[in-house]
RNA sequence: GCCGCGUUCGUCUAGGGGUCCAGGACGCCGCCCUUUCACGGCGGUAGCACGGGUUCAAAUCCCGUACGCGGUACCA
């Protein structure tokens, strides 16, 4: 089979992290089978259209390393890839269904439909529908005379096209992830196919496009599962073979429920892909993490790059239950990937971050050494700039928590140490020597290592943690280090 | 409410009748390494939602209950 899959987001906002995972699974599936990955923009709801959303989607996919084979701006043999540009096609197919007697025109206003629902509710129907029963008492081409229908259309009256959903029928389909799923049509409305503004609904557009774009597998979120019978009915009405269906488990918030913007962000989880870009996350870490959120290759492996994931990914290994987003695990992945990158790879990116902070970088070698010293310690690349700020600027204040380690005898010890290293020549001012000097001081004062180490760290870096201090001091240089010790002695006594 | 889909350590998951008094990973805790911060290494903690069946045998199959999630629009 020629595998063709699509990622079909609607441009109603920035790309959600859940959407990104859906895209990823589609992409992995496509690449695994040597197939085609299509991006289709589902912009049929003009009232929710957000300017720039489409570009955000494209940028996000590019950032994670997913290559679009066909899509807006990219082209392909099945375009256009924006649904708003395919209106004529939908009208054609909607008309076909009406002509075949499987759909009909309906002229009811929103108010009239609400009225109908109210009325039915009052008479004891808990979930009123526009269905095979109620459509008989509504204003549509099934109840109105042909004359009347034609008159209304000619008159430019607003209308929708509705699917004639059979009264009592079981719709069954195979889901690649869930197995056989069945619904009874008695729970379905006569679905609107064409809206009164001339745009198709998702249901029509998605079926028509998936068929005309020769999509072989529909891989989408579980929120679509209940709509699938409508789609199956449509394929049947058109006489088309439906694509293989696969409904992905949803990504959940740690407190339960959908990973909504408000909820997630209050729990420290960015929801939009652009926040991960702006937040300087490693794209390969995000990809690896997301791939494992609802899928696993079945062995004990955890780390795989995009290429390996493409090779490993299969739908039968996708899990059924919702997956809670675990930010700490993401950070673990992020650390892994940072450690995996070489200093050379990191350098230009770190430089950019330092530039943005306005730091002056003495030399390329200097920067390389800083990165080396911090490489195993940072969780996110921007920490090279925050944790390593003291390599580029004299600390202006001291971390409050760290200050607790500045005890009454700290000044005395630091003073003694300063005097010792002041006598070193520039050449002697290197890590091993600096460490020896420290030993001599603590021996002389008969105190433990930490007694001098912590105050020294605070004085030099302003922080209570950070890279190996001796090579750091060597890098910063004698003059600056002694200056910082003097400042600390003044400020902290 | 109705319909649908789920449910294995706190979290992501492996496991699909006997090899499982359930394996890995994150987290957490402890130890080792390091007379600093980390990395790393080793170990520990903790789970088959519940109740019935079927079977010699059930985390695994069936039924029910509970709980969670999704859907129920001229939104996608």
Coordinates of C-alpha atoms (C1' of nucleotides) in Angstrom, one line a residue:
Chain A
X1 CA 0.0 0.0 0.0
X2 CA 1.1 3.5 -0.8
X3 CA 1.1 5.2 2.6
X4 CA -0.1 8.7 2.7
X5 CA -0.9 10.4 5.9
X6 CA -1.9 13.9 6.8
X7 CA -1.6 16.3 9.7
X8 CA -4.7 18.5 9.6
X9 CA -4.7 21.2 12.2
X10 CA -7.0 24.2 12.1
X11 CA -5.3 27.5 12.3
X12 CA -7.2 28.7 15.4
X13 CA -4.2 29.4 17.5
X14 CA -0.6 28.4 18.1
X15 CA 0.2 24.8 17.6
X16 CA -0.6 22.9 20.8
X17 CA 1.8 20.4 22.1
X18 CA -0.8 17.6 21.7
X19 CA -1.2 18.6 18.1
X20 CA 2.6 18.4 17.7
X21 CA 2.5 14.8 19.0
X22 CA -0.3 13.9 16.5
X23 CA 1.9 15.4 13.8
X24 CA 4.9 13.5 15.0
X25 CA 3.0 10.1 15.0
X26 CA 1.8 10.8 11.5
X27 CA 5.3 11.8 10.4
X28 CA 7.0 8.7 12.0
X29 CA 4.4 6.4 10.5
X30 CA 4.9 8.0 7.0
X31 CA 8.7 7.7 7.2
X32 CA 8.5 4.2 8.6
X33 CA 6.6 3.1 5.5
X34 CA 8.4 5.3 3.1
X35 CA 5.2 7.2 2.6
X36 CA 4.1 10.8 2.3
X37 CA 3.5 13.3 5.0
X38 CA 0.9 15.9 4.1
X39 CA 0.1 19.1 5.9
X40 CA -3.5 20.2 5.3
X41 CA -4.9 23.4 6.9
X42 CA -8.4 23.0 8.1
X43 CA -9.6 26.6 8.0
X44 CA -13.3 26.1 7.5
X45 CA -14.3 28.1 10.6
X46 CA -13.7 31.7 9.5
X47 CA -14.8 33.0 12.9
X48 CA -12.0 31.3 14.7
X49 CA -9.3 32.0 12.2
X50 CA -6.1 33.4 13.7
X51 CA -3.7 35.3 11.6
X52 CA -0.2 33.8 11.7
X53 CA -1.4 30.4 13.0
X54 CA -0.5 28.6 9.8
X55 CA 3.0 29.9 9.8
X56 CA 3.4 29.0 13.4
X57 CA 2.4 25.4 12.5
X58 CA 4.9 25.2 9.7
X59 CA 7.6 26.8 11.8
X60 CA 6.9 24.4 14.6
X61 CA 7.1 21.3 12.4
X62 CA 10.4 22.6 10.9
X63 CA 11.9 23.2 14.3
X64 CA 11.2 19.6 15.4
X65 CA 12.7 18.3 12.2
X66 CA 9.6 17.0 10.5
X67 CA 9.7 17.5 6.8
X68 CA 6.5 18.3 5.0
X69 CA 6.2 16.4 1.7
X70 CA 3.0 18.2 0.5
X71 CA 1.2 21.2 1.9
X72 CA 0.6 24.9 1.6
X73 CA 3.6 26.7 0.4
X74 CA 5.2 23.3 -0.4
X75 CA 2.9 22.2 -3.2
X76 CA 2.0 18.7 -4.3
X77 CA -0.2 16.9 -6.7
X78 CA -3.3 17.0 -4.6
X79 CA -3.6 20.7 -3.7
X80 CA -4.7 23.2 -2.8
X81 CA -3.9 22.2 0.8
X82 CA -6.0 24.9 2.5
X83 CA -9.6 23.9 2.8
X84 CA -10.8 27.4 2.3
X85 CA -9.4 27.2 -1.2
X86 CA -11.3 24.0 -2.0
X87 CA -14.9 25.3 -1.5
X88 CA -16.0 24.4 -5.0
X89 CA -15.0 20.8 -4.5
X90 CA -17.0 20.4 -1.3
X91 CA -20.1 22.0 -3.0
X92 CA -19.8 19.6 -5.8
X93 CA -19.7 16.6 -3.5
X94 CA -22.4 17.9 -1.3
X95 CA -24.6 18.3 -4.3
X96 CA -23.8 14.8 -5.4
X97 CA -25.1 13.5 -2.1
X98 CA -28.3 15.6 -2.3
X99 CA -28.9 14.3 -5.9
X100 CA -28.4 10.8 -4.7
X101 CA -31.0 11.4 -2.0
X102 CA -28.5 10.9 0.9
X103 CA -28.4 14.5 1.9
X104 CA -30.8 17.4 1.8
X105 CA -31.1 21.2 2.0
X106 CA -32.3 22.6 5.3
X107 CA -33.5 26.1 5.8
X108 CA -34.1 26.2 9.5
X109 CA -32.7 29.1 11.4
X110 CA -30.6 28.6 14.5
X111 CA -33.5 29.9 16.5
X112 CA -35.9 27.4 15.0
X113 CA -33.5 24.6 15.8
X114 CA -33.1 25.7 19.4
X115 CA -36.9 25.9 19.7
X116 CA -37.2 22.4 18.4
X117 CA -34.7 21.2 21.0
X118 CA -36.4 23.1 23.8
X119 CA -39.7 21.6 22.8
X120 CA -38.5 18.1 22.7
X121 CA -36.7 18.5 26.0
X122 CA -39.9 19.6 27.6
X123 CA -41.7 16.6 26.4
X124 CA -39.2 14.3 28.0
X125 CA -36.5 13.8 25.4
X126 CA -33.2 14.3 27.2
X127 CA -31.1 14.7 24.0
X128 CA -33.1 16.1 21.2
X129 CA -31.6 15.8 17.7
X130 CA -32.1 16.9 14.2
X131 CA -32.6 13.3 13.1
X132 CA -34.8 11.0 11.0
X133 CA -37.8 11.8 13.1
X134 CA -37.5 15.5 13.7
X135 CA -36.4 16.4 10.2
X136 CA -40.0 15.6 9.2
X137 CA -41.2 18.6 11.0
X138 CA -38.5 21.0 10.0
X139 CA -38.0 23.2 7.0
X140 CA -36.0 21.2 4.5
X141 CA -36.1 19.8 1.0
X142 CA -37.6 16.7 2.4
X143 CA -40.7 18.4 3.8
X144 CA -41.0 21.5 1.5
X145 CA -42.3 21.2 -2.0
X146 CA -39.7 21.3 -4.7
X147 CA -41.2 24.7 -5.8
X148 CA -40.7 26.1 -2.4
X149 CA -37.2 24.8 -2.2
X150 CA -36.3 26.3 -5.6
X151 CA -37.9 29.6 -4.7
X152 CA -35.9 29.8 -1.5
X153 CA -32.7 29.0 -3.2
X154 CA -33.3 31.5 -6.0
X155 CA -34.3 34.0 -3.3
X156 CA -30.9 33.6 -1.8
X157 CA -32.2 32.2 1.5
X158 CA -29.6 30.8 3.8
X159 CA -29.5 27.0 3.9
X160 CA -27.3 24.2 5.0
X161 CA -26.8 20.7 3.6
X162 CA -27.5 17.9 6.1
X163 CA -26.6 14.2 5.8
X164 CA -29.6 11.9 5.9
X165 CA -28.4 9.7 8.7
X166 CA -30.2 6.3 8.7
X167 CA -32.6 5.8 11.6
X168 CA -31.3 2.7 13.2
X169 CA -28.2 1.2 12.0
X170 CA -25.0 0.0 13.7
X171 CA -21.9 1.6 12.2
X172 CA -18.8 -0.5 12.8
X173 CA -15.3 0.1 12.0
X174 CA -11.8 -1.1 12.8
X175 CA -9.5 1.2 14.6
X176 CA -5.9 0.3 14.4
X177 CA -5.3 1.2 18.0
X178 CA -8.6 0.2 19.6
X179 CA -9.9 -2.7 17.5
X180 CA -13.5 -2.9 16.6
X181 CA -15.6 0.2 17.5
X182 CA -19.3 0.4 17.0
X183 CA -21.9 3.1 17.3
X184 CA -25.6 3.2 16.7
X185 CA -26.8 5.9 14.3
X186 CA -29.7 6.6 16.7
X187 CA -27.3 8.7 18.7
X188 CA -26.4 10.8 15.7
X189 CA -27.7 14.1 14.3
X190 CA -28.3 14.7 10.7
X191 CA -24.9 16.1 10.4
X192 CA -24.5 19.5 8.8
X193 CA -22.2 19.1 5.8
X194 CA -22.3 22.5 4.3
X195 CA -22.7 25.5 6.5
X196 CA -24.9 28.5 5.6
X197 CA -21.8 30.6 4.9
X198 CA -20.9 28.2 2.2
X199 CA -18.0 26.5 4.0
X200 CA -18.0 22.8 4.6
X201 CA -18.0 21.4 8.1
X202 CA -15.0 19.5 9.3
X203 CA -16.9 16.3 8.6
X204 CA -17.5 16.8 4.9
X205 CA -14.2 18.5 4.2
X206 CA -12.2 15.9 6.0
X207 CA -13.8 13.0 4.2
X208 CA -13.7 14.6 0.8
X209 CA -10.1 15.7 1.3
X210 CA -8.8 12.4 2.7
X211 CA -10.4 10.6 -0.2
X212 CA -9.3 13.0 -3.0
X213 CA -5.8 13.3 -1.5
X214 CA -5.6 9.6 -1.4
X215 CA -4.9 9.5 2.3
X216 CA -4.3 5.8 3.4
X217 CA -4.3 6.2 7.2
X218 CA -6.1 8.7 9.4
X219 CA -4.1 9.2 12.5
X220 CA -5.7 11.7 14.8
X221 CA -6.6 12.4 18.4
X222 CA -9.2 10.4 20.4
X223 CA -11.5 13.4 20.4
X224 CA -12.4 12.4 16.9
X225 CA -13.5 8.9 17.7
X226 CA -17.1 9.7 18.3
X227 CA -17.3 11.6 15.0
X228 CA -15.9 8.7 13.0
X229 CA -19.2 7.0 12.5
X230 CA -20.4 10.1 10.7
X231 CA -17.4 9.9 8.5
X232 CA -17.9 6.2 7.8
X233 CA -21.4 7.0 6.8
X234 CA -20.1 9.6 4.4
X235 CA -17.6 7.3 2.8
X236 CA -20.5 4.8 2.4
X237 CA -22.7 7.4 0.8
X238 CA -20.0 8.3 -1.7
X239 CA -19.2 4.7 -2.3
X240 CA -15.6 5.2 -1.2
X241 CA -13.3 2.9 0.7
X242 CA -12.5 4.6 4.1
X243 CA -8.9 5.0 5.0
X244 CA -7.5 3.0 7.9
X245 CA -8.5 4.7 11.2
X246 CA -6.2 5.2 14.2
X247 CA -7.3 7.2 17.2
X248 CA -4.5 8.4 19.5
X249 CA -4.8 8.6 23.3
X250 CA -5.0 12.2 24.6
X251 CA -2.3 14.0 26.5
X252 CA -3.4 14.9 30.0
X253 CA -2.5 17.4 32.5
X254 CA -0.9 16.2 35.8
X255 CA -4.0 17.2 37.7
X256 CA -6.2 15.3 35.3
X257 CA -8.2 16.3 32.3
X258 CA -7.1 17.7 29.0
X259 CA -3.9 19.6 28.8
X260 CA -5.6 23.0 28.6
X261 CA -3.6 26.2 28.4
X262 CA -4.7 27.5 31.8
X263 CA -4.3 24.2 33.6
X264 CA -1.0 23.3 32.1
X265 CA 0.7 26.6 32.5
X266 CA -0.2 26.8 36.2
X267 CA 1.6 23.5 36.5
X268 CA 4.7 24.8 34.7
X269 CA 4.0 23.1 31.4
X270 CA 4.1 25.2 28.3
X271 CA 1.3 24.2 25.9
X272 CA 2.3 25.8 22.7
X273 CA 5.2 24.5 20.6
X274 CA 6.4 28.1 20.2
X275 CA 6.9 28.3 23.9
X276 CA 9.3 25.4 23.7
X277 CA 11.1 27.1 20.9
X278 CA 11.3 30.4 22.9
X279 CA 12.1 28.4 26.0
X280 CA 15.2 27.0 24.4
X281 CA 14.3 23.4 24.7
X282 CA 16.2 20.9 22.6
X283 CA 13.9 19.9 19.8
X284 CA 15.2 16.3 19.7
X285 CA 14.5 16.0 23.4
X286 CA 10.9 17.2 22.9
X287 CA 10.5 14.8 20.0
X288 CA 11.9 11.9 21.9
X289 CA 9.8 12.7 24.9
X290 CA 6.6 13.1 22.9
X291 CA 7.2 10.0 20.9
X292 CA 7.2 8.0 24.2
X293 CA 4.1 9.7 25.5
X294 CA 1.7 7.1 24.4
X295 CA 4.0 4.9 22.5
X296 CA 6.9 2.6 23.3
X297 CA 9.1 0.4 21.1
X298 CA 8.6 -2.5 23.5
X299 CA 12.2 -2.8 24.7
X300 CA 14.0 -1.0 27.6
X301 CA 15.4 1.7 25.4
X302 CA 14.6 5.4 26.1
X303 CA 16.8 7.5 23.9
X304 CA 16.2 7.7 20.1
X305 CA 16.6 10.4 17.6
X306 CA 14.1 11.1 14.9
X307 CA 15.7 8.7 12.4
X308 CA 15.6 5.8 14.9
X309 CA 12.1 6.7 15.9
X310 CA 11.0 6.5 12.2
X311 CA 12.5 3.1 12.1
X312 CA 10.9 1.8 15.3
X313 CA 7.5 3.4 15.1
X314 CA 4.4 1.2 14.5
X315 CA 0.8 1.9 15.3
X316 CA 0.3 -1.4 17.1
X317 CA 2.6 -0.2 19.9
X318 CA 0.6 2.9 20.6
X319 CA -1.2 2.7 24.0
X320 CA -4.9 3.2 24.5
X321 CA -5.0 5.2 27.7
X322 CA -4.5 8.9 28.1
X323 CA -0.9 9.9 29.0
X324 CA 0.0 12.5 31.6
X325 CA 2.5 15.1 30.6
X326 CA 5.5 14.7 32.9
X327 CA 7.6 17.8 32.7
X328 CA 10.5 16.4 34.8
X329 CA 10.9 13.6 32.4
X330 CA 11.1 16.0 29.5
X331 CA 13.8 17.8 31.4
X332 CA 15.7 14.5 31.8
X333 CA 15.5 14.1 28.1
X334 CA 16.7 17.6 27.6
X335 CA 19.7 17.1 29.8
X336 CA 20.5 13.9 27.9
X337 CA 20.5 15.6 24.6
X338 CA 22.5 18.6 25.8
X339 CA 25.2 16.2 27.1
X340 CA 25.0 14.3 23.8
X341 CA 25.8 17.4 21.8
X342 CA 29.4 18.3 21.4
X343 CA 30.9 21.6 22.6
X344 CA 31.2 22.7 18.9
X345 CA 27.6 22.0 18.3
X346 CA 26.5 24.0 21.3
X347 CA 28.9 26.9 20.8
X348 CA 27.0 29.0 18.3
X349 CA 23.7 28.6 20.1
X350 CA 25.2 29.5 23.5
X351 CA 26.9 32.5 21.9
X352 CA 23.6 33.7 20.6
X353 CA 22.1 33.4 24.1
X354 CA 25.0 35.3 25.6
X355 CA 24.8 38.0 23.0
X356 CA 21.1 38.4 23.8
X357 CA 22.0 38.9 27.4
X358 CA 24.5 41.5 26.4
X359 CA 27.6 39.6 27.7
X360 CA 30.9 40.1 26.1
X361 CA 32.7 36.9 25.1
X362 CA 36.5 37.3 25.5
X363 CA 37.3 34.7 22.9
X364 CA 36.1 31.6 21.2
X365 CA 38.5 29.4 23.3
X366 CA 37.1 31.1 26.4
X367 CA 33.6 30.2 25.4
X368 CA 34.5 26.6 24.6
X369 CA 36.0 26.2 28.1
X370 CA 33.0 27.7 29.7
X371 CA 30.8 25.3 27.9
X372 CA 33.0 22.4 28.8
X373 CA 32.9 23.3 32.4
X374 CA 29.1 23.6 32.4
X375 CA 28.3 20.9 30.0
X376 CA 27.3 18.2 32.5
X377 CA 25.5 20.5 34.8
X378 CA 22.9 22.3 32.7
X379 CA 19.3 21.1 32.0
X380 CA 18.5 23.6 29.4
X381 CA 20.9 25.4 27.0
X382 CA 19.9 28.9 28.4
X383 CA 21.5 27.8 31.7
X384 CA 24.9 28.2 30.1
X385 CA 24.1 31.9 30.3
X386 CA 22.4 32.0 33.7
X387 CA 24.5 29.5 35.6
X388 CA 27.6 30.7 33.7
X389 CA 26.9 34.4 34.0
X390 CA 29.9 34.9 36.3
X391 CA 32.3 33.9 33.6
X392 CA 31.2 37.0 31.7
X393 CA 30.4 39.6 34.4
X394 CA 31.3 40.3 37.9
X395 CA 28.5 39.2 40.3
X396 CA 26.4 42.1 41.4
X397 CA 24.7 40.3 44.2
X398 CA 25.0 37.1 46.1
X399 CA 22.5 34.3 46.1
X400 CA 20.5 34.6 49.4
X401 CA 20.4 30.9 50.0
X402 CA 24.1 30.5 49.3
X403 CA 24.9 33.3 51.7
X404 CA 23.9 31.1 54.6
X405 CA 27.2 29.3 54.0
X406 CA 29.1 32.6 54.7
X407 CA 29.9 32.1 58.3
X408 CA 31.7 34.2 60.9
X409 CA 35.2 32.9 60.1
X410 CA 34.6 32.9 56.3
X411 CA 36.1 36.3 55.8
X412 CA 39.3 35.4 57.6
X413 CA 39.7 32.3 55.5
X414 CA 39.0 34.0 52.3
X415 CA 41.4 36.8 53.2
X416 CA 44.2 34.2 53.9
X417 CA 43.5 32.5 50.6
X418 CA 43.5 35.7 48.7
X419 CA 46.8 36.6 50.1
X420 CA 48.3 33.3 49.1
X421 CA 47.1 33.4 45.6
X422 CA 48.1 37.0 45.2
X423 CA 51.6 35.9 45.2
X424 CA 51.1 33.5 42.3
X425 CA 52.4 34.6 38.9
X426 CA 50.0 34.7 36.0
X427 CA 51.4 31.4 34.8
X428 CA 51.0 29.7 38.2
X429 CA 47.4 30.8 38.4
X430 CA 45.9 27.5 37.3
X431 CA 43.5 25.0 38.7
X432 CA 45.8 22.5 40.3
X433 CA 47.8 25.2 42.0
X434 CA 44.7 27.0 43.2
X435 CA 43.5 23.8 44.7
X436 CA 46.8 23.2 46.5
X437 CA 46.8 26.7 47.9
X438 CA 43.3 26.1 49.3
X439 CA 44.5 22.9 51.0
X440 CA 47.4 24.8 52.6
X441 CA 45.0 27.4 54.0
X442 CA 42.5 24.9 55.5
X443 CA 45.4 22.9 57.0
X444 CA 46.8 26.0 58.5
X445 CA 43.5 26.9 60.1
X446 CA 42.6 23.3 60.7
X447 CA 39.1 23.5 59.1
X448 CA 37.3 21.4 56.7
X449 CA 37.3 21.8 52.9
X450 CA 33.8 23.2 52.7
X451 CA 34.5 25.9 55.2
X452 CA 36.6 27.8 52.6
X453 CA 35.2 26.3 49.5
X454 CA 31.7 27.6 49.8
X455 CA 32.6 31.2 50.7
X456 CA 35.0 31.1 47.9
X457 CA 32.4 29.9 45.5
X458 CA 30.0 32.6 46.6
X459 CA 32.6 35.3 46.3
X460 CA 33.7 34.3 42.8
X461 CA 30.4 33.2 41.3
X462 CA 27.7 34.7 43.5
X463 CA 26.1 31.3 43.7
X464 CA 26.1 28.3 45.9
X465 CA 26.4 25.9 43.1
X466 CA 28.1 25.7 39.7
X467 CA 31.0 24.3 37.8
X468 CA 34.3 23.0 39.2
X469 CA 35.5 26.1 40.9
X470 CA 39.3 25.9 40.3
X471 CA 39.3 25.7 36.6
X472 CA 36.7 28.4 36.6
X473 CA 39.0 30.7 38.6
X474 CA 41.8 29.9 36.2
X475 CA 39.6 30.9 33.3
X476 CA 38.4 34.1 34.9
X477 CA 42.0 35.1 35.7
X478 CA 44.0 36.3 38.6
X479 CA 43.2 40.0 38.5
X480 CA 39.4 39.5 38.3
X481 CA 39.3 36.7 40.9
X482 CA 41.2 38.8 43.4
X483 CA 39.0 41.7 42.6
X484 CA 36.0 39.6 43.4
X485 CA 37.5 38.3 46.6
X486 CA 38.1 41.9 47.7
X487 CA 34.6 42.9 46.8
X488 CA 33.1 40.0 48.8
X489 CA 35.3 40.8 51.8
X490 CA 34.1 44.4 51.7
X491 CA 30.5 43.5 51.2
X492 CA 30.2 40.5 53.5
X493 CA 32.8 41.3 56.1
Chain B
rG1 C1' -28.4 12.4 31.0
rC2 C1' -27.1 9.6 26.7
rC3 C1' -23.2 7.5 23.5
rG4 C1' -18.1 6.0 23.0
rC5 C1' -13.2 4.9 24.8
rG6 C1' -10.0 3.9 28.6
rU7 C1' -7.9 1.9 33.7
rU8 C1' -0.3 -2.1 35.4
rC9 C1' 4.4 1.7 40.6
rG10 C1' 3.2 9.2 41.9
rU11 C1' 4.2 9.6 36.2
rC12 C1' 5.5 7.2 31.1
rU13 C1' 5.4 2.3 30.0
rA14 C1' 6.9 -3.6 29.2
rG15 C1' 4.0 -7.7 29.7
rG16 C1' -1.7 -10.3 25.9
rG17 C1' -3.4 -17.5 30.3
rG18 C1' 1.8 -20.8 33.4
rU19 C1' 8.8 -18.4 32.4
rC20 C1' 5.6 -12.2 36.7
rC21 C1' 5.4 -12.9 44.8
rA22 C1' 5.2 -8.2 37.5
rG23 C1' 10.5 -5.7 34.0
rG24 C1' 12.5 -0.7 32.4
rA25 C1' 12.5 4.8 32.6
rC26 C1' 11.4 9.6 35.2
rG27 C1' 10.8 11.2 40.2
rC28 C1' 12.0 10.4 45.2
rC29 C1' 15.4 8.1 49.1
rG30 C1' 20.2 5.9 50.4
rC31 C1' 25.3 4.5 49.4
rC32 C1' 29.8 5.0 46.4
rC33 C1' 32.8 8.5 43.5
rU34 C1' 34.1 13.8 44.3
rU35 C1' 37.9 17.3 50.7
rU36 C1' 33.5 22.2 46.0
rC37 C1' 28.8 21.9 42.2
rA38 C1' 27.4 18.3 39.1
rC39 C1' 27.9 13.9 35.9
rG40 C1' 28.4 8.9 36.7
rG41 C1' 27.9 4.0 39.3
rC42 C1' 25.2 0.9 42.7
rG43 C1' 20.9 -0.1 45.6
rG44 C1' 16.0 1.0 47.6
rU45 C1' 10.8 2.8 47.5
rA46 C1' 6.2 1.9 45.0
rG47 C1' 1.7 -0.8 41.0
rC48 C1' -2.0 -5.2 38.0
rA49 C1' -9.1 0.0 40.2
rC50 C1' -13.0 -3.2 42.5
rG51 C1' -16.4 -7.5 42.5
rG52 C1' -17.9 -11.8 40.1
rG53 C1' -17.1 -15.6 36.6
rU54 C1' -14.2 -19.1 32.9
rU55 C1' -9.7 -22.2 33.9
rC56 C1' -5.7 -27.1 36.9
rA57 C1' -3.7 -21.9 36.4
rA58 C1' -5.7 -14.9 35.2
rA59 C1' -2.2 -8.6 35.3
rU60 C1' -3.5 -11.3 30.9
rC61 C1' -10.1 -14.0 28.7
rC62 C1' -15.7 -12.8 29.9
rC63 C1' -19.5 -10.0 32.7
rG64 C1' -20.7 -6.2 36.0
rU65 C1' -19.4 -1.9 39.1
rA66 C1' -16.5 2.3 40.1
rC67 C1' -13.5 6.0 38.4
rG68 C1' -11.3 8.9 34.4
rC69 C1' -11.4 10.9 29.6
rG70 C1' -13.8 12.2 25.1
rG71 C1' -18.2 13.3 22.3
rU72 C1' -23.1 14.9 22.2
rA73 C1' -22.8 22.5 17.5
rC74 C1' -24.1 25.7 11.0
rC75 C1' -16.1 24.3 16.3
rA76 C1' -12.4 21.7 14.7

